[in-house]
Short mmCIF file of C-alpha atoms in Angstrom, two decimals:
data_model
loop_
_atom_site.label_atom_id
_atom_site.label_comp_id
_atom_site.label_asym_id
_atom_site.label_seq_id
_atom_site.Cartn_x
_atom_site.Cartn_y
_atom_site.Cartn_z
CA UNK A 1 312.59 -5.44 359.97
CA UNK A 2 310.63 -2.61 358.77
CA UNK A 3 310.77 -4.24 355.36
CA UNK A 4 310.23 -7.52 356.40
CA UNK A 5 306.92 -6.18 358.01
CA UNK A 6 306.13 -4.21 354.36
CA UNK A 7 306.49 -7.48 352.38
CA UNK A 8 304.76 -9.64 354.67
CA UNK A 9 301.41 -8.46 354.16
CA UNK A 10 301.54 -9.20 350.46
CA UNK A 11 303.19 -12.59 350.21
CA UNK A 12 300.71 -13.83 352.75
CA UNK A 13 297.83 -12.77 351.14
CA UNK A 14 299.00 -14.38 348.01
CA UNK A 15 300.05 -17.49 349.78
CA UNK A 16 296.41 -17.82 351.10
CA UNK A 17 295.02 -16.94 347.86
CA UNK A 18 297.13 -20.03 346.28
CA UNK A 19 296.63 -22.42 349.09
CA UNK A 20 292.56 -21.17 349.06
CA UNK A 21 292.07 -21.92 345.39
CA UNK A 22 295.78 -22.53 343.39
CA UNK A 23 294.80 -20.24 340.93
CA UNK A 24 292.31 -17.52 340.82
CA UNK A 25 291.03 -19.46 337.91
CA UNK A 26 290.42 -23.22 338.30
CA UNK A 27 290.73 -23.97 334.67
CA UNK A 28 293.79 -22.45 334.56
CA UNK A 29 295.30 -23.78 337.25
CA UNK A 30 298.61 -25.78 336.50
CA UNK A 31 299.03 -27.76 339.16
CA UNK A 32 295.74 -29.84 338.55
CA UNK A 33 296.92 -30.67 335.24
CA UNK A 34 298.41 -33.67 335.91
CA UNK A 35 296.05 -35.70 338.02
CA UNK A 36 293.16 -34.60 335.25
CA UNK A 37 295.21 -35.69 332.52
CA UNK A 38 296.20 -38.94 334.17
CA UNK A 39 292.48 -39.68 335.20
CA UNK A 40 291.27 -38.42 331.50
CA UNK A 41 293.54 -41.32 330.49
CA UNK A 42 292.53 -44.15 332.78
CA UNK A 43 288.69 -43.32 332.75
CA UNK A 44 288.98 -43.08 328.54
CA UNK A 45 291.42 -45.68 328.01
CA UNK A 46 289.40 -47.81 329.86
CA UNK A 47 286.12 -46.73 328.15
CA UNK A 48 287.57 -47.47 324.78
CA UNK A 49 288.82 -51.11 325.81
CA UNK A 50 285.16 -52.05 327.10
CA UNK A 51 283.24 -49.75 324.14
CA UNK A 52 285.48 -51.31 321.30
CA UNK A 53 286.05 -55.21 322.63
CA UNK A 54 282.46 -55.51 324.51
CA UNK A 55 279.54 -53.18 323.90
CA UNK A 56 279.90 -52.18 320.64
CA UNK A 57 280.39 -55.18 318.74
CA UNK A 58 277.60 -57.07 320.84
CA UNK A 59 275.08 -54.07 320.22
CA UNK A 60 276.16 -54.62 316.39
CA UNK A 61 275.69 -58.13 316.46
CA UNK A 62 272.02 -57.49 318.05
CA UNK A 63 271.21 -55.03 315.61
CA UNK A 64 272.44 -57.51 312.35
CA UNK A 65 270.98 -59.83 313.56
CA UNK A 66 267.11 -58.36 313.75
CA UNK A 67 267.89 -56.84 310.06
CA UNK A 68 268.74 -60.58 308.91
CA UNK A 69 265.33 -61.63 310.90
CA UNK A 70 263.64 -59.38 309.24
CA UNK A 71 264.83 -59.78 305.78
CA UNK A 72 264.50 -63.70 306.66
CA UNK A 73 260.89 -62.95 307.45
CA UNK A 74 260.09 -60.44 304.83
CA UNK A 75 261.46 -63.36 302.51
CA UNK A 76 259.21 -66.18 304.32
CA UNK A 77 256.19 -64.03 304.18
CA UNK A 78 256.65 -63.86 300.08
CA UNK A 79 257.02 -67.46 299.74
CA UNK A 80 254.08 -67.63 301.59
CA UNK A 81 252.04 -65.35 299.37
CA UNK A 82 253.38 -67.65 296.69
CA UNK A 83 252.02 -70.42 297.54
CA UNK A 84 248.53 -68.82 298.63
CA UNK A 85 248.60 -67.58 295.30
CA UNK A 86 249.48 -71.01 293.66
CA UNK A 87 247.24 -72.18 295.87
CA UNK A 88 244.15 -69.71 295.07
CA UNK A 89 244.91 -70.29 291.20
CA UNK A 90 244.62 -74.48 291.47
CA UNK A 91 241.21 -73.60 293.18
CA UNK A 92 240.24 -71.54 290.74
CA UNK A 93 241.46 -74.34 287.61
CA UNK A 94 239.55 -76.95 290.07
CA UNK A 95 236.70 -75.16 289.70
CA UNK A 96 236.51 -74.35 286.48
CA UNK A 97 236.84 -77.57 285.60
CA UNK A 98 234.27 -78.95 287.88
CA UNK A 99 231.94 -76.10 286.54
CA UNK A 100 232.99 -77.72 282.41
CA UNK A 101 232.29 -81.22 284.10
CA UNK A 102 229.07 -80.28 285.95
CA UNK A 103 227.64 -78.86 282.56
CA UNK A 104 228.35 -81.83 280.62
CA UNK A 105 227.02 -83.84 282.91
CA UNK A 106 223.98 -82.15 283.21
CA UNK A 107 223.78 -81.52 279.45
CA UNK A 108 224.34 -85.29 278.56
CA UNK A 109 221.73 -86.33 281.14
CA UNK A 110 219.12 -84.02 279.27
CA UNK A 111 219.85 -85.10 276.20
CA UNK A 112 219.91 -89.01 277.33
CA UNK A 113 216.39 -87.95 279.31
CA UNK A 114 215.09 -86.25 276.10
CA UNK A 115 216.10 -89.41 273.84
CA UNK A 116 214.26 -91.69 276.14
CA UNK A 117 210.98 -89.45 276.14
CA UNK A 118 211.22 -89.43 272.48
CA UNK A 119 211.11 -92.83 272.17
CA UNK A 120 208.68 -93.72 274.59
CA UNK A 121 206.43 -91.07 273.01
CA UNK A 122 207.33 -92.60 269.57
CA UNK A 123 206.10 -95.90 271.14
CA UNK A 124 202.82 -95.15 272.54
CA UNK A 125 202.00 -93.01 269.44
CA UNK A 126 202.58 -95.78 267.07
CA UNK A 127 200.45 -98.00 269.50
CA UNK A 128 197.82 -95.43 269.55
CA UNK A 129 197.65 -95.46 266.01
CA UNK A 130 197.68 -98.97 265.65
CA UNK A 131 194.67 -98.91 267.95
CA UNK A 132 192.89 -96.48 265.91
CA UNK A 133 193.33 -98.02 262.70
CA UNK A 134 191.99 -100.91 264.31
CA UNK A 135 189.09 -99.15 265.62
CA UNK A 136 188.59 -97.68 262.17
CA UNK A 137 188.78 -101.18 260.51
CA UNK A 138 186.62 -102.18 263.27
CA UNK A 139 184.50 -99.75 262.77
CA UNK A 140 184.29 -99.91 258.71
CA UNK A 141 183.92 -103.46 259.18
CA UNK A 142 180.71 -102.94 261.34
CA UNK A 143 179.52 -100.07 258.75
CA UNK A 144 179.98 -102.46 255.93
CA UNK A 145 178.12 -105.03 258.02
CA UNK A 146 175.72 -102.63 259.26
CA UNK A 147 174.62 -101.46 255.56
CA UNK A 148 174.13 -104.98 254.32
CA UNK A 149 171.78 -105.62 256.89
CA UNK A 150 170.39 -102.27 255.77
CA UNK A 151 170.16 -103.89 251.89
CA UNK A 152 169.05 -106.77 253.26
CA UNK A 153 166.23 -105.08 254.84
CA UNK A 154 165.27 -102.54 252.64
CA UNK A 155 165.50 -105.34 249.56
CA UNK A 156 162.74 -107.43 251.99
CA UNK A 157 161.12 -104.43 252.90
CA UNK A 158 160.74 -103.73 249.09
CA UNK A 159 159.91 -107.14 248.06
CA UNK A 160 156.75 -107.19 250.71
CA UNK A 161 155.72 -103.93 249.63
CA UNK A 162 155.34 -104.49 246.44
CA UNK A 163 154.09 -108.29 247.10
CA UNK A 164 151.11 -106.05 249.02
CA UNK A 165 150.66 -103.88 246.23
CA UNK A 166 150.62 -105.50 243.69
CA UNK A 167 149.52 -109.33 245.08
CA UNK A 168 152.35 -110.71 242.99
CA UNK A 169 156.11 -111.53 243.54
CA UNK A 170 158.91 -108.58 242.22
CA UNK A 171 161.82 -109.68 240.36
CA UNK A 172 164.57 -110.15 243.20
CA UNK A 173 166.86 -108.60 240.71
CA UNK A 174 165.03 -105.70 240.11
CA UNK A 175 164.51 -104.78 243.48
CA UNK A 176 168.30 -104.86 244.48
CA UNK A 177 168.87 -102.82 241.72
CA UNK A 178 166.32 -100.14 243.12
CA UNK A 179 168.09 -100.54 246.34
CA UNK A 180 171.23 -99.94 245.19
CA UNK A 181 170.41 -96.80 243.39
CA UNK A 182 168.30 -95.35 245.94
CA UNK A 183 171.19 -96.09 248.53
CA UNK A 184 173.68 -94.74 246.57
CA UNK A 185 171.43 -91.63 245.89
CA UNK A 186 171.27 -91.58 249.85
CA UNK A 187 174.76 -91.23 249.61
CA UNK B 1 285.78 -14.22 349.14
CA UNK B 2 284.66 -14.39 352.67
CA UNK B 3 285.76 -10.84 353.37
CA UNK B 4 283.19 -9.83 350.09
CA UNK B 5 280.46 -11.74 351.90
CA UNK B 6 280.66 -9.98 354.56
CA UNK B 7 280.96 -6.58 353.09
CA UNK B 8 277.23 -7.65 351.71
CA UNK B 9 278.93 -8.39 347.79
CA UNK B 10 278.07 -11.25 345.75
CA UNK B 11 276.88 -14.21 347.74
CA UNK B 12 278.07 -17.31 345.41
CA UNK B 13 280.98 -17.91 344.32
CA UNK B 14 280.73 -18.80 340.74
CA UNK B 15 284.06 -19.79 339.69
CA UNK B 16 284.20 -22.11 343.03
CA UNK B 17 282.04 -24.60 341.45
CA UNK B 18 285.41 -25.48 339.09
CA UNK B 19 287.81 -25.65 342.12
CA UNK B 20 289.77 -29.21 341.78
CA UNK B 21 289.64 -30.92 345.45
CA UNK B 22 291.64 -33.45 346.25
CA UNK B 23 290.08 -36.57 347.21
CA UNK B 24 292.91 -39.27 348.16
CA UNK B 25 296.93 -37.79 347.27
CA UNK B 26 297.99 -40.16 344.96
CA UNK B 27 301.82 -40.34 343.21
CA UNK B 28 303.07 -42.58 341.18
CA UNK B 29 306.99 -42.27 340.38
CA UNK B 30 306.56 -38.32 340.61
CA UNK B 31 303.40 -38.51 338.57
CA UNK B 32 300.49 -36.66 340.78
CA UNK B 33 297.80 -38.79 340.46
CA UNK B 34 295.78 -37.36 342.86
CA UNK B 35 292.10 -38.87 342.98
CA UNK B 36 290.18 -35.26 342.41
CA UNK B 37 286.57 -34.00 342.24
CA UNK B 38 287.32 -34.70 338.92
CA UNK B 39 288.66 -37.88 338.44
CA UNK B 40 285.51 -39.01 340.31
CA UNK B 41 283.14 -37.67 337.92
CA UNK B 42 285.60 -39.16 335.07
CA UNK B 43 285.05 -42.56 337.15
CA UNK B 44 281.21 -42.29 337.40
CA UNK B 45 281.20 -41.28 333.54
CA UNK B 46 282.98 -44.01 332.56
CA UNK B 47 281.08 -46.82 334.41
CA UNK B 48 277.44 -44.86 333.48
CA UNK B 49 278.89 -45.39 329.63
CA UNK B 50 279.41 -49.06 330.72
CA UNK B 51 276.22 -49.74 332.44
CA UNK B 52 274.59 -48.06 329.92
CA UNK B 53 276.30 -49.76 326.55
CA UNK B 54 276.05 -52.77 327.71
CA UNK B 55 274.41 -54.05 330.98
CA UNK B 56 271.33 -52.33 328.98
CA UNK B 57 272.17 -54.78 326.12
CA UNK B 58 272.54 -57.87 328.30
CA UNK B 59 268.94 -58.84 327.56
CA UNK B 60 270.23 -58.84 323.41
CA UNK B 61 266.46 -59.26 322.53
CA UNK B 62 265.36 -59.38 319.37
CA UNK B 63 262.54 -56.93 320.23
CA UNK B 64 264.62 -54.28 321.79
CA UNK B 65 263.05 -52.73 325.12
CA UNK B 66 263.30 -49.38 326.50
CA UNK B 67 266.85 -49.19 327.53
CA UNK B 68 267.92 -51.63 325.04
CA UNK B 69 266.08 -49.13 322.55
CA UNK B 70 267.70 -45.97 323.66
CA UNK B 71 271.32 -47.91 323.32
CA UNK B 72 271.06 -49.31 319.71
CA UNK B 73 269.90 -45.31 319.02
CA UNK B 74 272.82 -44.20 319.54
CA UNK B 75 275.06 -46.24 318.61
CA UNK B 76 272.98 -46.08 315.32
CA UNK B 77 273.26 -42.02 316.06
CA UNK B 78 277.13 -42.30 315.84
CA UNK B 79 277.65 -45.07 313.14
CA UNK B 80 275.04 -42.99 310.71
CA UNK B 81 277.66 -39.68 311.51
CA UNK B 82 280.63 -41.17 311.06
CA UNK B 83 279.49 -42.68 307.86
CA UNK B 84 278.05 -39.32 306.70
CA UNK B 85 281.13 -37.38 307.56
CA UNK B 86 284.16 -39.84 307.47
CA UNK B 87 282.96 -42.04 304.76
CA UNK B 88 282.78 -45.87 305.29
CA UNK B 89 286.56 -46.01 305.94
CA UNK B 90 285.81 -43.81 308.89
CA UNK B 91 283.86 -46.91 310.56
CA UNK B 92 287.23 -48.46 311.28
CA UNK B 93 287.25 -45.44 313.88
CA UNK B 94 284.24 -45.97 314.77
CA UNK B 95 284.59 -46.96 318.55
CA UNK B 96 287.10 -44.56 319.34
CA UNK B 97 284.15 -42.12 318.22
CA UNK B 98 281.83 -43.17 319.95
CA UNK B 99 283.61 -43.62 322.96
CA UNK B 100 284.09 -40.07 322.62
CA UNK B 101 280.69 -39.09 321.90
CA UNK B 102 279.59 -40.99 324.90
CA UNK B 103 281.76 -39.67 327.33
CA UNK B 104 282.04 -36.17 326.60
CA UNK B 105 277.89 -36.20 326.64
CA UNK B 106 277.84 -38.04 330.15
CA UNK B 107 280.32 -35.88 331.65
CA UNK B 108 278.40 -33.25 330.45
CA UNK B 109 274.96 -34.15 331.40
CA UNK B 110 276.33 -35.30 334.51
CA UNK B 111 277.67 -32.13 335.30
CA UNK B 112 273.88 -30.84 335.61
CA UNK B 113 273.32 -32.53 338.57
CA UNK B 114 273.73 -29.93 341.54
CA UNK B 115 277.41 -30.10 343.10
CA UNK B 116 278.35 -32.16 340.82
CA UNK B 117 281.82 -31.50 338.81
CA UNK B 118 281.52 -30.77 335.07
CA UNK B 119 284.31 -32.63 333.75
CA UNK B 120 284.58 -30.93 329.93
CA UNK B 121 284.78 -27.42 332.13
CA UNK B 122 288.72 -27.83 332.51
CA UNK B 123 290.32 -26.85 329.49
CA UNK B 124 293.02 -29.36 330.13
CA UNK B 125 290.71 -31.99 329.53
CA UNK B 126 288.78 -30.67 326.33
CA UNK B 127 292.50 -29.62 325.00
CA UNK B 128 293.44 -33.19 325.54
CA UNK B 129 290.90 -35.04 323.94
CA UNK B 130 291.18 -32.34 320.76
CA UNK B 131 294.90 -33.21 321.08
CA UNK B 132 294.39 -36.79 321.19
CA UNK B 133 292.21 -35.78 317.93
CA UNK B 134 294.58 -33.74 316.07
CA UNK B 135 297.69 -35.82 316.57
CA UNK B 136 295.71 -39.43 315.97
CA UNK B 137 293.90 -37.61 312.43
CA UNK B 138 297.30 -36.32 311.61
CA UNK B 139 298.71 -39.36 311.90
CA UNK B 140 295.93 -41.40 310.03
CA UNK B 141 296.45 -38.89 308.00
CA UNK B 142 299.75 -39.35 306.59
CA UNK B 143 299.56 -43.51 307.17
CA UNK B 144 296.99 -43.91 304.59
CA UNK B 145 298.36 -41.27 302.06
CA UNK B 146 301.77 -40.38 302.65
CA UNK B 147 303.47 -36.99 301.79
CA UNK B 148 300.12 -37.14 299.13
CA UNK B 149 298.56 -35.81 302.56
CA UNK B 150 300.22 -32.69 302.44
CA UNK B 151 297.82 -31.59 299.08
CA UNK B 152 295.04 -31.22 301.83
CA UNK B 153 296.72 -27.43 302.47
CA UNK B 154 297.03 -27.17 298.70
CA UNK B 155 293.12 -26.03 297.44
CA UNK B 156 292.88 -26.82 293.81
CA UNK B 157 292.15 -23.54 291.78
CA UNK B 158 293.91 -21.38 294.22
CA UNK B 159 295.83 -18.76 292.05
CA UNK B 160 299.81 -19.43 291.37
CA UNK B 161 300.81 -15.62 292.63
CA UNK B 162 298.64 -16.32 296.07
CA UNK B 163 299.53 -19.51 296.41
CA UNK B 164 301.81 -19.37 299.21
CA UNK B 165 299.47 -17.43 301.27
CA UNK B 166 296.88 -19.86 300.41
CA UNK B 167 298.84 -22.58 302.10
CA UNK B 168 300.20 -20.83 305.04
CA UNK B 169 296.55 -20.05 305.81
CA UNK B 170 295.16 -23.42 305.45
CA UNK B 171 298.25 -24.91 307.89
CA UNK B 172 297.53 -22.06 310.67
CA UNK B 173 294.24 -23.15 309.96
CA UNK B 174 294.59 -26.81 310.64
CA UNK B 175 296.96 -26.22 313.34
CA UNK B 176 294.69 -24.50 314.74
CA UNK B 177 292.19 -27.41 314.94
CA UNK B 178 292.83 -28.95 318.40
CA UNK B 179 292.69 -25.18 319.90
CA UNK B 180 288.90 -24.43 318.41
CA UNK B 181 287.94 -27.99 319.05
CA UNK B 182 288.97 -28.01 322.63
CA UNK B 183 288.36 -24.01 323.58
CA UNK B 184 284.53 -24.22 321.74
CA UNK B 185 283.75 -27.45 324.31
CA UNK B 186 285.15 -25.66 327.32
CA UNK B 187 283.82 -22.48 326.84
CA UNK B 188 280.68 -23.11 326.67
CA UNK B 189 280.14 -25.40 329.28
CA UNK B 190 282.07 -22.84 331.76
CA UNK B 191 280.70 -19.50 330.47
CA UNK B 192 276.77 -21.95 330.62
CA UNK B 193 277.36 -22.70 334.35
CA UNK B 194 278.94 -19.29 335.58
CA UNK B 195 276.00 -18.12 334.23
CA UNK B 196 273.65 -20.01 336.12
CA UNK B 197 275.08 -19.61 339.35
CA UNK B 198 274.95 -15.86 338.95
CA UNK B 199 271.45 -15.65 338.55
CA UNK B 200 270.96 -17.90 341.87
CA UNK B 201 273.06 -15.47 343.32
CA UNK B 202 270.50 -13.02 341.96
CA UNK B 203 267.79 -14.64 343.80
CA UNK B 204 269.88 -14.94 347.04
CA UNK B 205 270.73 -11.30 347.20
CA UNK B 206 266.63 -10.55 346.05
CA UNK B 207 265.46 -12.88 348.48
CA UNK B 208 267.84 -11.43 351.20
CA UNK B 209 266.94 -8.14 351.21
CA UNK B 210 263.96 -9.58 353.16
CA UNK B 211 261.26 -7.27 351.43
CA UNK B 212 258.15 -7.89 349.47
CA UNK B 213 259.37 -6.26 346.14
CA UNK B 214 262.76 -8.72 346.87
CA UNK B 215 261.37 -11.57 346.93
CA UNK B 216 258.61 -10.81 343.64
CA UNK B 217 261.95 -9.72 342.24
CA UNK B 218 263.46 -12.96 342.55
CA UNK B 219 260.53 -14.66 340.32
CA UNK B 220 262.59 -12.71 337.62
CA UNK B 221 266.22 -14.72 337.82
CA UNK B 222 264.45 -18.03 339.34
CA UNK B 223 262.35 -18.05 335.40
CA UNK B 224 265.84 -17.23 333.59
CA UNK B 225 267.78 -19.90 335.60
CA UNK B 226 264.59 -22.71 334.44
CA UNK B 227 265.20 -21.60 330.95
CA UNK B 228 268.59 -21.37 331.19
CA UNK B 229 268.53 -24.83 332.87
CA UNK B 230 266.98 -26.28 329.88
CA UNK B 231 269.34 -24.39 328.08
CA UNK B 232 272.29 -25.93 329.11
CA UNK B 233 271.11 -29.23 328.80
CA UNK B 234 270.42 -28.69 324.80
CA UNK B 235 274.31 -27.46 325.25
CA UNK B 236 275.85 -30.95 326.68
CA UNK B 237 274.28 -32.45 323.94
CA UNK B 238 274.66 -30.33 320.83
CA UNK B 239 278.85 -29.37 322.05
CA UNK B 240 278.97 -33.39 322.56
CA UNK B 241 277.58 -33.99 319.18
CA UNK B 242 279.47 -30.63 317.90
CA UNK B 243 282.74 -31.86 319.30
CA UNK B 244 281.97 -35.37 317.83
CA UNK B 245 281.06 -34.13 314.48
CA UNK B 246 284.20 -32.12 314.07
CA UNK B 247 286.14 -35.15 314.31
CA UNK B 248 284.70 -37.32 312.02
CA UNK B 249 285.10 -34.01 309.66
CA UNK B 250 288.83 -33.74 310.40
CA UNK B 251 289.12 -38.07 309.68
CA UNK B 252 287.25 -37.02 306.59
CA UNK B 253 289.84 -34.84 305.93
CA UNK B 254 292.71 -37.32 307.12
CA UNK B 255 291.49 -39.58 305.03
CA UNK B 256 290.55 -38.21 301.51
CA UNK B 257 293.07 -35.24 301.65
CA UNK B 258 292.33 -34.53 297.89
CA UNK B 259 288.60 -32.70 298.71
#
């Protein structure tokens, strides 16, 4: 009896203890071993199904799929540049050619404009010298006429002077000569 | 405990935080598969890995958004490691690892949350996954190379006469992989939250004393338990990634023995 009392004491307050808590240590406590380690399975098991058959391969397929996009894109946007670049270098041909053409064109038209001027100028300066030696011949003509009347005169003139001097008729002859030499003296 | 209450000792428990509760007795054929505090926690892990994988992917947009953003980080977090580490063989074990990346840093960042159970605190759990580790490596291991496996405790250039020691060195020393892997994980998360709920016991028994100097002296353990707060969280990330990293570095190993 006496011992039972002595022992009592003890055993109850590790009995309490163990009931209390299991172990003075969680962690270390055996007896939750097993339900961890069966939950540790379920709960991971489970994670691994869904991470390896559903999440991860659809959050790969997202993620090769925007780098395809984007190399897809990357590769558009070259072509693209391409082409503006084909594009910008037929402008720049076009232009230079229109630039050639324009030049000609304006070159020929001078030339063509300069030709006709020529000629037209040729024209009206051949006319104007037709007219003038016309006007000269017209003009020599009327000097030639003009200066026979002059004879004319001056060979009358003459003639009545001397009639008046000296009463009597001069040689006709005579007095042309005179004429003649005093006109050409004139000059 | 009570009785040291009363007799004016420490006012939290710190070690109660860990205490496994049974939520609904479960048995199946003499296996106790009790539905604990912990299995809970495993539970809400698992489907916060789910919602987060991929109910934040069911959008599959082409311009990610936030979540969507956050989710193809990590998994582009985990693929780059495992290629680093393991090689691009290693990316056949690629969802095992991430699964294990993922879970081990929910359950850990989960276990911030006031009264709420940190999982990875139980070394049965930590040794289990390191286990699950050590024997699927091992195994890997010898599948992919045979007995040419066994050169991985053989260091080239190791001299003939100390040979022998060499290699009984480097087998403790792998055998004593899944121990490191899984004591290094629950360590730190344990020795991280005793700590803080000793210095909100600090502020308890300041506070308590009902004085002016208490209660200024409580601004003390109240700053240590903010930084220590933001501590902790660095720590359920970086023994996550740590415990992560290892294992790619041990599939490394598994896999080209000969380095």
């Amino acid at each position: 009896m006496s011992q039972d009392t002595h022992m009592t004491p003890e055993l109850s307050e590790g009995t309490v203890q163990q009931a209390e808590h299991g172990s003075n240590f969680p962690p270390f406590d055996v007896t939750t071993f097993e339900p961890q380690l069966v939950w540790l399975l379920i709960t991971f098991g489970i994670l691994y199904y869904l991470m390896s058959k559903i999440a991860l391969p659809r959050i790969g397929t997202v993620i090769e799929e925007r780098r395809d996009r984007i190399a897809d894109d990357l590769d558009q946007a070259a072509q693209f540049k391409q082409e503006t670049d084909d594009a910008i270098q037929a402008y720049e041909t076009a232009l230079a050619e229109a630039r050639g053409k324009a030049h000609a064109i304006a070159q020929e038209t001078r030339e063509r404009l300069s030709a006709q001027t020529e000629t037209k100028r040729e024209a009206l300066e051949a006319e104007l010298a037709k007219k003038v030696e016309e006007a000269e011949t017209r003009i020599a003509s009327t000097k030639d006429a003009a200066l026979q009347n002059v004879r004319t005169v001056a060979g009358d003139v003459a003639g009545a002077v001397i009639t008046q001097l000296l009463g009597d008729d001069a040689d006709a002859a005579q007095i042309s000569q005179a004429v003649d030499a005093a006109m050409n003296q004139e000059g | 405990m009570a009785a040291d209450q009363a007799q004016g000792g420490f006012p939290v428990d710190p070690i109660h935080q860990f205490q496994i509760q049974t939520l609904i007795p479960l048995d199946f054929g003499g296996i106790d598969a009790s539905f604990t505090n912990s299995s809970l926690w495993m539970v809400i892990t698992m489907f916060a890995v789910t919602a987060f994988t991929i109910f934040a992917m069911r959008g599959r947009a082409m311009v990610p958004g936030r979540m969507q953003s956050i989710v193809e980080m990590s998994y582009e977090f985990v693929a780059n490691m495992v290629r680093e580490n393991a090689g691009s063989d290693g990316q056949k074990f690629f969802p095992f690892i991430f699964t294990l990346f993922m879970f081990v840093l929910f359950a850990n960042l989960f276990g911030m949350f006031p009264y709420a159970f940190t999982v990875m605190s139980h070394i049965i759990v930590t040794f289990a996954l390191a286990m699950t580790v050590f024997i699927g490596v091992t195994l890997v291991g010898f599948a992919k190379n045979g007995l040419g496996f066994l050169k991985l405790f053989v260091p080239d250039g190791a001299p003939g006469a100390l040979l022998p020691l060499v290699v009984l060195i480097e087998i403790i020393s792998y055998l004593s992989r899944p121990i490191s892997l899984s004591v290094r994980l629950f360590a730190n998360l344990l020795a991280g939250h005793i700590t803080l709920k000793i210095f909100a016991g600090f502020i308890i028994t300041f506070v308590s004393t009902g004085s002016v100097l208490g209660i200024a002296g409580a601004i003390l353990p109240m700053g240590m338990i903010v930084a220590l707060t933001a501590l902790e969280f660095l720590v359920a990330f970086l023994q996550a990634y740590v415990f992560t990293v290892l294992t790619c570095m041990y599939l490394s190993d598994a896999l080209h023995p000969g380095h």
